[in-house]
Amino acid sequence: MSISIVKNFPLDHLNTFNISANAKFFYEFKTLESLKEILNHNLLKTEKSFVLGGGSNILISNDFDGIVLKNSIKGINITKENKNHTEVEVGSGENWHEFVLWCVKKNLSGVENLALIPGSVGASPIQNIGAYGCEVKDTIKKVEFIDLESKTIKELANSECDFSYRSSIFKKDLKEKCIITKVTFLLNKKPINNTSYGAIASELTTLNSQASPQSICKAVINIRSRKLPDPQKIGNSGSFFKNPIISNKKLKKIKVQYPEIVNYKFTQTRSKIAAGWLIEMAGWKGYRKNDFGVYDKQALVLVNYGNASGNDIIELSKKIQRSVHKKFDIKIYPEVNII
Ligand code: EPU
């Protein structure tokens, strides 16, 4: 068979945390056919598997005792167009930021606020990536995937994906049950110009630019570059924790002691709290021990300065969780997948 499975493969450059680890087996698939081929391979009957996209939302705790399947399904194709919208099908192994740049160049609006988010297009619906007042669920039309049990290709329309803050059906009922192969986006020909997030409006003023997909994309790139570490230089996986959502009753109680707590309305009865603020208040911002720590410009980001192990980061994250819980009686949970 033409299939090429590599043994004992280093994952060091395939995870943005830059954690040094090996996979017992490694296989890269570039087409749907080669994915189907590996799924029918004998090795998959005995070895556990893990699908790797951009490696930007994972923390590898140890060597992976199984087969890593690297998704490299490419292709960006316009499939339909009308007066207001353009439908684009994108291979799940495409790089997310490059897809954003492609849209902006074509004057298609909807994802410009999500510029510079590391990772792949196929990973974007799983945790419903979001930033600067925008979530990917607002532009996704449907998601195609292989059902690992029946090994058939299936599709879910947006309304069936159960999207919510940093979550979807792919993190719940379909977790580990499917591999996303294609995402179809519905992009707007008329710019949306979502500048509701304060930092964008002020960055546009600094840039002396009118709102447009191009200028918003540029503004987001500037803001992110200032606040978030470049994984090429300092290993990290963006926000390590999710922003917790608590009841307004609890928020009111905490406000007595901490009136400045950073919070946003989530529903009528619940509020989202900035985990970065909680972690900073618990004294962790800029913390460093050996090669691991908490980024000094955004406390939500844990970093690997060089040779930290996955377990160093996990231990640190547990300490942070405990200390935030002790100080505020709020539980925070990782956003990254620990494997
Ligand atoms: N804050 C602090 N200290 C910190 C960090 C934040 O006090 O160290 C407070 C500040 O008041 C700040 C507020 O928290 O104004 C919000 O911070 P920021 O704008 O950086 O947003 P965030 O809620 O911390 C979320 C996403 C980011 C996304 C930004 C911008 C989550 C878990 N994270 O962070 O996403 O870029 O909003 O929209 O929702 C990612 O998921 O990897 C990611 C970077």
CSV table of C-alpha atoms in Angstrom, one decimal, residues 10-339:
chain,number,residue,atom,x,y,z
A,10,PRO,CA,8.9,14.5,16.7
A,11,LEU,CA,6.0,16.8,17.3
A,12,ASP,CA,8.1,19.7,18.5
A,13,HIS,CA,7.4,21.9,15.5
A,14,LEU,CA,3.8,20.9,15.2
A,15,ASN,CA,2.5,22.5,18.4
A,16,THR,CA,2.6,26.2,19.1
A,17,PHE,CA,3.5,25.6,22.7
A,18,ASN,CA,6.8,24.2,21.3
A,19,ILE,CA,6.7,21.3,23.7
A,20,SER,CA,9.1,18.6,22.9
A,21,ALA,CA,7.4,15.2,22.4
A,22,ASN,CA,7.2,12.3,20.1
A,23,ALA,CA,4.3,10.4,18.5
A,24,LYS,CA,4.7,6.6,18.3
A,25,PHE,CA,3.3,6.8,14.8
A,26,PHE,CA,2.6,9.8,12.5
A,27,TYR,CA,0.6,10.1,9.2
A,28,GLU,CA,-0.2,13.2,7.2
A,29,PHE,CA,-3.4,13.2,5.0
A,30,LYS,CA,-3.8,15.7,2.2
A,31,THR,CA,-7.0,14.3,0.7
A,32,LEU,CA,-10.2,12.8,1.8
A,33,GLU,CA,-9.2,9.6,0.1
A,34,SER,CA,-5.9,9.3,2.0
A,35,LEU,CA,-7.8,10.0,5.3
A,36,LYS,CA,-10.3,7.2,4.4
A,37,GLU,CA,-7.3,5.0,3.6
A,38,ILE,CA,-5.7,5.5,7.0
A,39,LEU,CA,-9.0,5.1,8.9
A,40,ASN,CA,-9.3,1.6,7.4
A,41,HIS,CA,-5.7,0.7,8.2
A,42,ASN,CA,-5.1,-2.1,10.7
A,43,LEU,CA,-3.1,0.1,13.0
A,44,LEU,CA,-6.2,2.1,13.8
A,45,LYS,CA,-7.8,-1.0,15.3
A,46,THR,CA,-5.1,-1.3,18.0
A,47,GLU,CA,-3.6,2.2,18.4
A,48,LYS,CA,-5.3,5.3,19.7
A,49,SER,CA,-5.3,8.2,17.3
A,50,PHE,CA,-5.3,12.0,17.5
A,51,VAL,CA,-6.0,14.4,14.7
A,52,LEU,CA,-3.6,17.4,14.6
A,53,GLY,CA,-4.6,20.6,12.9
A,54,GLY,CA,-2.5,23.7,13.4
A,55,GLY,CA,-1.4,22.5,16.9
A,56,SER,CA,-2.3,25.8,18.4
A,57,ASN,CA,-4.9,24.8,20.9
A,58,ILE,CA,-3.3,21.8,22.4
A,59,LEU,CA,-0.9,21.1,25.2
A,60,ILE,CA,1.0,17.8,24.8
A,61,SER,CA,1.6,16.4,28.3
A,62,ASN,CA,3.7,13.4,27.2
A,63,ASP,CA,4.9,11.4,24.2
A,64,PHE,CA,1.8,10.3,22.3
A,65,ASP,CA,1.4,6.6,22.6
A,66,GLY,CA,-0.6,6.1,19.4
A,67,ILE,CA,-0.9,7.6,15.9
A,68,VAL,CA,-1.1,11.3,15.2
A,69,LEU,CA,-3.0,12.1,12.0
A,70,LYS,CA,-1.9,15.4,10.6
A,71,ASN,CA,-4.6,17.2,8.7
A,72,SER,CA,-3.3,18.8,5.5
A,73,ILE,CA,-6.5,18.9,3.4
A,74,LYS,CA,-6.2,22.1,1.4
A,75,GLY,CA,-8.3,24.2,-1.0
A,76,ILE,CA,-10.3,27.4,-1.0
A,77,ASN,CA,-13.1,27.5,-3.6
A,78,ILE,CA,-15.9,29.8,-4.3
A,79,THR,CA,-18.9,27.7,-4.9
A,80,LYS,CA,-21.9,30.1,-5.1
A,81,GLU,CA,-22.4,33.8,-5.3
A,82,ASN,CA,-25.4,36.2,-5.3
A,83,LYS,CA,-25.8,39.9,-4.9
A,84,ASN,CA,-24.9,40.0,-1.2
A,85,HIS,CA,-23.1,36.8,-0.4
A,86,THR,CA,-20.3,34.5,-1.5
A,87,GLU,CA,-20.1,30.9,-0.5
A,88,VAL,CA,-16.7,29.5,0.0
A,89,GLU,CA,-15.7,25.9,0.7
A,90,VAL,CA,-12.4,25.5,2.6
A,91,GLY,CA,-10.3,22.4,3.2
A,92,SER,CA,-10.0,21.8,6.9
A,93,GLY,CA,-6.2,21.7,6.8
A,94,GLU,CA,-5.9,25.3,5.5
A,95,ASN,CA,-4.3,27.8,7.9
A,96,TRP,CA,-6.9,30.0,9.5
A,97,HIS,CA,-5.1,33.3,9.2
A,98,GLU,CA,-4.2,32.7,5.6
A,99,PHE,CA,-7.9,32.1,4.9
A,100,VAL,CA,-8.7,35.4,6.6
A,101,LEU,CA,-6.2,37.2,4.4
A,102,TRP,CA,-7.6,35.5,1.3
A,103,CYS,CA,-11.1,36.8,2.3
A,104,VAL,CA,-9.9,40.4,3.0
A,105,LYS,CA,-8.0,40.5,-0.3
A,106,LYS,CA,-11.2,39.4,-2.1
A,107,ASN,CA,-13.2,42.1,-0.2
A,108,LEU,CA,-15.3,39.4,1.5
A,109,SER,CA,-16.3,40.4,5.0
A,110,GLY,CA,-17.1,38.3,8.1
A,111,VAL,CA,-13.9,36.9,9.4
A,112,GLU,CA,-11.6,40.0,9.4
A,113,ASN,CA,-12.0,40.4,13.2
A,114,LEU,CA,-10.6,36.9,13.6
A,115,ALA,CA,-7.2,37.7,12.0
A,116,LEU,CA,-4.1,36.2,13.4
A,117,ILE,CA,-5.8,33.5,15.4
A,118,PRO,CA,-3.4,30.6,15.1
A,119,GLY,CA,-4.7,27.2,13.9
A,120,SER,CA,-6.5,25.6,11.1
A,121,VAL,CA,-9.8,26.2,9.4
A,122,GLY,CA,-11.0,22.7,10.5
A,123,ALA,CA,-10.4,23.6,14.2
A,124,SER,CA,-12.3,26.9,13.9
A,125,PRO,CA,-15.8,25.5,14.4
A,126,ILE,CA,-14.8,23.0,17.2
A,127,GLN,CA,-14.4,25.7,19.8
A,128,ASN,CA,-16.2,28.4,17.8
A,129,ILE,CA,-13.2,30.7,17.7
A,130,GLY,CA,-13.9,34.3,18.7
A,131,ALA,CA,-12.2,37.6,19.1
A,132,TYR,CA,-13.0,41.3,19.0
A,133,GLY,CA,-16.7,41.1,19.0
A,134,CYS,CA,-17.0,38.3,16.4
A,135,GLU,CA,-17.4,34.5,16.4
A,136,VAL,CA,-16.8,32.1,13.6
A,137,LYS,CA,-20.3,30.7,14.0
A,138,ASP,CA,-21.7,33.9,12.4
A,139,THR,CA,-20.1,33.1,9.0
A,140,ILE,CA,-20.2,29.3,8.9
A,141,LYS,CA,-22.9,27.8,6.7
A,142,LYS,CA,-22.1,24.1,7.2
A,143,VAL,CA,-19.4,21.7,8.4
A,144,GLU,CA,-18.5,18.5,6.6
A,145,PHE,CA,-16.9,15.6,8.5
A,146,ILE,CA,-16.1,11.9,8.5
A,147,ASP,CA,-18.1,10.0,11.1
A,148,LEU,CA,-15.5,7.7,12.6
A,149,GLU,CA,-17.9,4.9,13.4
A,150,SER,CA,-19.6,4.5,10.1
A,151,LYS,CA,-16.6,6.0,8.1
A,152,THR,CA,-19.1,8.0,6.0
A,153,ILE,CA,-19.1,11.6,5.1
A,154,LYS,CA,-21.7,13.7,6.9
A,155,GLU,CA,-22.6,17.3,7.1
A,156,LEU,CA,-24.1,19.6,9.7
A,157,ALA,CA,-25.8,22.9,9.0
A,158,ASN,CA,-24.9,25.8,11.2
A,159,SER,CA,-28.1,25.4,13.3
A,160,GLU,CA,-27.2,21.8,14.0
A,161,CYS,CA,-23.7,22.6,15.3
A,162,ASP,CA,-24.9,23.7,18.7
A,163,PHE,CA,-22.5,26.7,18.7
A,164,SER,CA,-22.0,28.7,21.9
A,165,TYR,CA,-19.1,30.6,23.6
A,166,ARG,CA,-16.0,28.6,22.8
A,167,SER,CA,-18.0,25.4,22.2
A,168,SER,CA,-20.0,23.4,19.7
A,169,ILE,CA,-21.3,19.9,19.1
A,170,PHE,CA,-17.8,18.9,18.1
A,171,LYS,CA,-16.6,19.5,21.7
A,172,LYS,CA,-19.6,17.7,23.1
A,173,ASP,CA,-21.7,14.9,21.5
A,174,LEU,CA,-19.3,14.5,18.5
A,175,LYS,CA,-16.1,14.7,20.6
A,176,GLU,CA,-13.6,12.2,19.2
A,177,LYS,CA,-16.3,10.8,17.0
A,178,CYS,CA,-15.5,12.7,13.8
A,179,ILE,CA,-12.8,14.4,11.7
A,180,ILE,CA,-13.8,17.7,10.1
A,181,THR,CA,-12.8,17.7,6.4
A,182,LYS,CA,-14.4,20.9,5.0
A,183,VAL,CA,-16.0,24.1,6.3
A,184,THR,CA,-18.4,26.1,4.1
A,185,PHE,CA,-18.5,29.9,4.9
A,186,LEU,CA,-21.1,32.4,3.8
A,187,LEU,CA,-19.2,35.7,3.5
A,188,ASN,CA,-20.6,39.2,2.9
A,189,LYS,CA,-20.0,41.3,-0.1
A,190,LYS,CA,-21.0,44.4,1.8
A,191,PRO,CA,-18.6,45.0,4.7
A,192,ILE,CA,-20.0,44.3,8.1
A,193,ASN,CA,-17.5,46.6,9.8
A,194,ASN,CA,-17.9,45.3,13.3
A,195,THR,CA,-16.0,47.8,15.4
A,196,SER,CA,-18.1,47.3,18.6
A,197,TYR,CA,-15.0,46.1,20.5
A,198,GLY,CA,-13.4,49.3,21.8
A,199,ALA,CA,-9.8,48.5,21.0
A,200,ILE,CA,-10.6,48.2,17.3
A,201,ALA,CA,-12.2,51.7,17.1
A,202,SER,CA,-9.3,53.3,18.8
A,203,GLU,CA,-6.8,51.4,16.7
A,204,LEU,CA,-8.6,52.6,13.5
A,205,THR,CA,-8.2,56.2,14.8
A,206,THR,CA,-4.5,55.6,15.4
A,207,LEU,CA,-4.2,54.2,11.9
A,208,ASN,CA,-6.3,57.1,10.6
A,209,SER,CA,-8.4,54.6,8.7
A,210,GLN,CA,-12.1,54.3,7.9
A,211,ALA,CA,-13.6,50.9,8.9
A,212,SER,CA,-13.3,48.3,6.1
A,213,PRO,CA,-12.4,44.6,6.1
A,214,GLN,CA,-8.8,45.5,5.3
A,215,SER,CA,-8.4,48.2,8.0
A,216,ILE,CA,-10.1,46.1,10.6
A,217,CYS,CA,-7.9,43.1,9.8
A,218,LYS,CA,-4.9,45.4,10.1
A,219,ALA,CA,-6.1,46.8,13.4
A,220,VAL,CA,-6.7,43.4,14.8
A,221,ILE,CA,-3.2,42.2,13.7
A,222,ASN,CA,-1.7,45.3,15.4
A,223,ILE,CA,-3.7,44.8,18.7
A,224,ARG,CA,-3.0,41.1,18.9
A,225,SER,CA,0.7,41.5,18.1
A,226,ARG,CA,1.0,43.9,21.0
A,227,LYS,CA,-0.9,41.8,23.5
A,228,LEU,CA,-0.2,38.2,22.6
A,229,PRO,CA,3.1,36.5,22.3
A,230,ASP,CA,4.2,35.3,18.8
A,231,PRO,CA,4.4,31.5,19.1
A,232,GLN,CA,7.4,31.5,16.7
A,233,LYS,CA,9.3,33.3,19.5
A,234,ILE,CA,7.6,32.3,22.7
A,235,GLY,CA,5.6,29.0,22.9
A,236,ASN,CA,2.0,29.4,23.8
A,237,SER,CA,-1.5,28.5,22.7
A,238,GLY,CA,-3.3,31.8,23.1
A,239,SER,CA,-5.9,32.0,25.9
A,240,PHE,CA,-5.1,29.0,28.1
A,241,PHE,CA,-8.4,29.4,30.1
A,242,LYS,CA,-11.9,30.2,29.1
A,243,ASN,CA,-13.6,33.3,30.6
A,244,PRO,CA,-15.8,31.9,33.3
A,245,ILE,CA,-19.5,32.6,33.3
A,246,ILE,CA,-21.1,33.1,36.8
A,247,SER,CA,-24.5,34.1,38.1
A,248,ASN,CA,-25.2,37.8,38.6
A,249,LYS,CA,-26.0,37.0,42.2
A,250,LYS,CA,-22.4,35.7,42.7
A,251,LEU,CA,-21.0,38.7,40.8
A,252,LYS,CA,-22.9,41.1,43.1
A,253,LYS,CA,-21.3,39.4,46.1
A,254,ILE,CA,-17.8,39.6,44.7
A,255,LYS,CA,-18.3,43.2,43.7
A,256,VAL,CA,-18.6,44.2,47.4
A,257,GLN,CA,-14.9,43.4,47.8
A,258,TYR,CA,-13.8,43.9,44.2
A,259,PRO,CA,-16.0,46.6,42.6
A,260,GLU,CA,-13.6,46.8,39.6
A,261,ILE,CA,-14.0,43.2,38.5
A,262,VAL,CA,-14.0,43.1,34.7
A,263,ASN,CA,-17.3,41.6,33.6
A,264,TYR,CA,-19.6,41.5,30.6
A,265,LYS,CA,-23.3,40.7,30.3
A,266,PHE,CA,-23.8,37.1,29.1
A,267,THR,CA,-27.5,36.5,29.6
A,268,GLN,CA,-30.2,38.2,31.8
A,269,THR,CA,-29.0,36.3,34.8
A,270,ARG,CA,-25.4,35.4,34.0
A,271,SER,CA,-22.1,37.4,33.4
A,272,LYS,CA,-18.8,36.6,31.8
A,273,ILE,CA,-15.8,37.4,33.8
A,274,ALA,CA,-12.4,38.3,32.3
A,275,ALA,CA,-10.2,35.4,33.4
A,276,GLY,CA,-7.1,37.4,32.6
A,277,TRP,CA,-8.2,39.9,35.3
A,278,LEU,CA,-8.8,37.2,37.9
A,279,ILE,CA,-5.4,35.6,37.2
A,280,GLU,CA,-3.7,39.0,37.3
A,281,MET,CA,-5.4,39.9,40.6
A,282,ALA,CA,-4.4,36.5,42.0
A,283,GLY,CA,-0.8,37.7,41.4
A,284,TRP,CA,0.3,35.5,38.5
A,285,LYS,CA,0.8,38.0,35.6
A,286,GLY,CA,4.4,37.9,34.5
A,287,TYR,CA,5.2,35.0,36.8
A,288,ARG,CA,8.1,32.9,35.6
A,289,LYS,CA,9.8,29.7,36.9
A,290,ASN,CA,12.5,28.1,34.9
A,291,ASP,CA,11.1,28.0,31.3
A,292,PHE,CA,7.4,28.3,32.0
A,293,GLY,CA,5.2,31.2,33.2
A,294,VAL,CA,2.3,33.6,32.6
A,295,TYR,CA,2.7,36.2,29.9
A,296,ASP,CA,3.3,39.6,31.2
A,297,LYS,CA,1.0,41.5,28.8
A,298,GLN,CA,-2.0,39.1,29.1
A,299,ALA,CA,-2.4,36.8,32.1
A,300,LEU,CA,-4.7,34.4,30.2
A,301,VAL,CA,-1.8,33.2,28.2
A,302,LEU,CA,0.6,30.6,29.7
A,303,VAL,CA,4.0,30.5,28.0
A,304,ASN,CA,7.0,28.2,27.3
A,305,TYR,CA,10.2,30.3,27.2
A,306,GLY,CA,12.2,27.3,25.9
A,307,ASN,CA,12.4,23.9,27.4
A,308,ALA,CA,9.3,23.6,29.5
A,309,SER,CA,7.5,20.3,29.5
A,310,GLY,CA,3.8,19.8,29.1
A,311,ASN,CA,3.6,18.8,32.7
A,312,ASP,CA,5.3,22.0,33.9
A,313,ILE,CA,2.5,23.9,32.1
A,314,ILE,CA,-0.2,21.6,33.5
A,315,GLU,CA,1.1,22.0,37.1
A,316,LEU,CA,1.2,25.8,36.7
A,317,SER,CA,-2.3,25.8,35.3
A,318,LYS,CA,-3.6,23.8,38.3
A,319,LYS,CA,-1.9,26.2,40.7
A,320,ILE,CA,-3.5,29.1,39.0
A,321,GLN,CA,-7.0,27.5,39.0
A,322,ARG,CA,-6.6,26.8,42.8
A,323,SER,CA,-5.5,30.3,43.6
A,324,VAL,CA,-8.3,32.0,41.6
A,325,HIS,CA,-10.8,29.7,43.2
A,326,LYS,CA,-9.5,30.5,46.7
A,327,LYS,CA,-9.5,34.2,46.1
A,328,PHE,CA,-12.8,34.7,44.2
A,329,ASP,CA,-14.7,31.4,44.6
A,330,ILE,CA,-14.7,31.1,40.8
A,331,LYS,CA,-13.6,28.0,38.9
A,332,ILE,CA,-11.7,28.6,35.7
A,333,TYR,CA,-11.3,25.8,33.1
A,334,PRO,CA,-8.7,25.3,30.3
A,335,GLU,CA,-9.7,26.3,26.8
A,336,VAL,CA,-6.8,24.3,25.3
A,337,ASN,CA,-7.1,20.5,24.9
A,338,ILE,CA,-4.6,18.6,27.0
A,339,ILE,CA,-3.5,15.4,25.3
